[in-house]
Amino acid sequence: MWIMFNKANRKRIAEENPGCTNVELSRLVSEAYRQMPLEDREALRKDASEHRKVLDAQKQPKTTAPRNGYILLSMEMSAKFQKENPDYSIQDRNSVASRMWRELPDEEKKAYSARAKQMREEFAKRHPEQFMAMKQRAAARRSESMMRRYAAKKRKMDLEDE
């Protein structure tokens, strides 16, 4: 409601008060809002409520990135394991999942990895922009990690030279 009032009136108030700083302008807009009649405020509240409903209807459901084979196994076993062992913490369940993955035969690992690859391909088809952004973020993280390792190695070499 306030944002809509601010957006509709800030420019006009700024033109009426040339030379105002942003802080002074914000105070003038706030004062104008407080002096607005209650009927006008109620109409603005209704408009804001309807605007919020439109925005909420336009929201896209959040999509999650595709998982890898290990995460698929972990998710499958976690719910079942939690029912059987409710006193185990998340850390304990993750430890069990990690051990299960290490001990899993290669054929089963390949099956999980193939499922993950298929899910990744489907995700790339349905959400190409998000998939590219995800790949770019991963590449940036790898590059940043390599730069940190290089800098640490260089510091170590510099210290040895001294």
XYZ file of C-alpha atoms in Angstrom:
162
model
C 0.000 0.000 0.000
C 2.729 2.473 1.000
C 4.826 1.449 -1.986
C 1.954 2.120 -4.369
C 1.348 5.542 -2.797
C 5.051 6.351 -2.936
C 5.312 5.291 -6.579
C 2.242 7.323 -7.559
C 3.135 10.523 -5.656
C 6.916 10.773 -5.171
C 7.622 12.345 -8.566
C 4.897 14.985 -8.118
C 6.111 15.862 -4.618
C 9.703 16.077 -5.875
C 8.613 18.506 -8.620
C 6.738 20.627 -6.077
C 9.827 20.720 -3.830
C 12.896 21.139 -6.046
C 16.263 20.796 -4.329
C 15.039 18.347 -1.672
C 17.370 15.582 -0.638
C 16.080 12.002 -0.761
C 15.671 11.968 3.004
C 13.620 15.182 2.963
C 11.592 13.897 0.021
C 10.830 10.655 1.872
C 9.635 12.673 4.860
C 7.360 14.774 2.629
C 5.892 11.659 0.977
C 5.314 10.091 4.401
C 3.623 13.240 5.622
C 1.356 13.316 2.551
C 0.479 9.674 3.163
C -0.415 10.324 6.806
C -2.608 13.290 5.816
C -4.492 11.243 3.223
C -8.200 10.781 4.112
C -9.158 7.360 5.482
C -11.473 6.653 2.527
C -8.571 7.164 0.106
C -6.333 4.954 2.223
C -8.960 2.205 2.223
C -9.280 2.438 -1.573
C -5.492 2.227 -1.855
C -5.493 -0.793 0.467
C -8.047 -2.560 -1.765
C -6.005 -1.762 -4.882
C -2.867 -3.063 -3.204
C -4.661 -6.250 -2.174
C -5.897 -6.864 -5.718
C -2.459 -6.082 -7.115
C -0.929 -8.622 -4.708
C -3.419 -11.270 -5.877
C -2.430 -10.640 -9.507
C 1.275 -10.867 -8.648
C 0.747 -14.061 -6.660
C -1.165 -15.615 -9.570
C 1.700 -14.746 -11.935
C 4.361 -16.318 -9.722
C 6.038 -19.324 -11.229
C 6.510 -22.294 -8.947
C 10.091 -22.624 -7.811
C 12.004 -25.200 -9.756
C 14.769 -27.163 -8.133
C 17.955 -28.141 -9.864
C 18.272 -31.795 -10.845
C 19.977 -34.054 -8.352
C 22.985 -36.299 -8.851
C 22.957 -40.065 -8.260
C 24.185 -39.826 -4.680
C 21.458 -37.331 -3.740
C 18.779 -39.562 -5.316
C 19.931 -42.508 -3.208
C 20.121 -40.310 -0.130
C 16.595 -38.973 -0.646
C 15.161 -42.458 -1.205
C 16.757 -43.957 1.856
C 16.331 -40.929 4.131
C 12.547 -41.109 4.541
C 12.579 -44.856 5.114
C 15.574 -44.647 7.439
C 13.965 -41.834 9.446
C 10.848 -43.946 10.067
C 12.955 -46.878 11.217
C 15.356 -44.721 13.291
C 13.549 -41.546 14.430
C 16.228 -40.767 17.023
C 18.974 -40.387 14.361
C 19.987 -36.858 13.449
C 20.343 -35.578 9.882
C 24.099 -35.902 10.251
C 23.709 -39.576 11.235
C 21.404 -40.234 8.251
C 23.867 -38.505 5.918
C 26.692 -40.630 7.286
C 24.673 -43.792 6.625
C 23.788 -42.603 3.107
C 27.434 -41.824 2.397
C 28.513 -45.265 3.576
C 25.735 -46.899 1.523
C 26.863 -45.014 -1.599
C 30.496 -46.061 -1.115
C 29.485 -49.694 -0.627
C 26.983 -49.713 -3.503
C 27.992 -51.937 -6.442
C 29.062 -50.042 -9.573
C 26.041 -51.298 -11.566
C 23.627 -49.757 -9.043
C 25.635 -46.517 -8.905
C 25.429 -46.372 -12.701
C 21.649 -46.870 -12.515
C 21.280 -43.945 -10.092
C 23.632 -41.823 -12.186
C 21.684 -42.671 -15.370
C 18.432 -41.632 -13.676
C 20.080 -38.389 -12.556
C 21.357 -37.739 -16.091
C 17.872 -38.303 -17.514
C 16.401 -35.896 -14.947
C 19.081 -33.321 -15.798
C 18.269 -33.590 -19.535
C 14.532 -33.189 -18.846
C 15.260 -30.180 -16.646
C 17.401 -28.636 -19.412
C 14.536 -29.048 -21.910
C 11.859 -27.632 -19.604
C 13.942 -24.814 -18.079
C 16.748 -23.906 -20.511
C 17.456 -20.486 -18.967
C 17.700 -21.853 -15.449
C 19.823 -24.762 -16.631
C 22.305 -22.419 -18.321
C 22.394 -20.171 -15.247
C 23.011 -23.228 -13.071
C 25.890 -24.331 -15.311
C 27.373 -20.814 -15.294
C 27.235 -20.629 -11.487
C 28.936 -24.020 -11.233
C 31.662 -22.910 -13.667
C 32.176 -19.693 -11.689
C 32.488 -21.671 -8.433
C 35.035 -24.004 -10.030
C 37.019 -21.058 -11.375
C 36.936 -19.288 -8.008
C 38.071 -22.451 -6.267
C 40.963 -22.869 -8.692
C 42.006 -19.246 -8.151
C 41.993 -19.731 -4.372
C 44.103 -22.879 -4.676
C 46.522 -21.095 -6.997
C 46.824 -18.130 -4.610
C 47.433 -20.438 -1.635
C 50.068 -22.368 -3.567
C 51.768 -19.106 -4.614
C 51.789 -17.831 -1.003
C 53.323 -21.108 0.145
C 56.019 -20.872 -2.534
C 56.721 -17.225 -1.630
C 57.109 -18.166 2.032
C 59.518 -20.955 1.127
C 61.608 -18.524 -0.945
C 62.058 -16.169 2.017
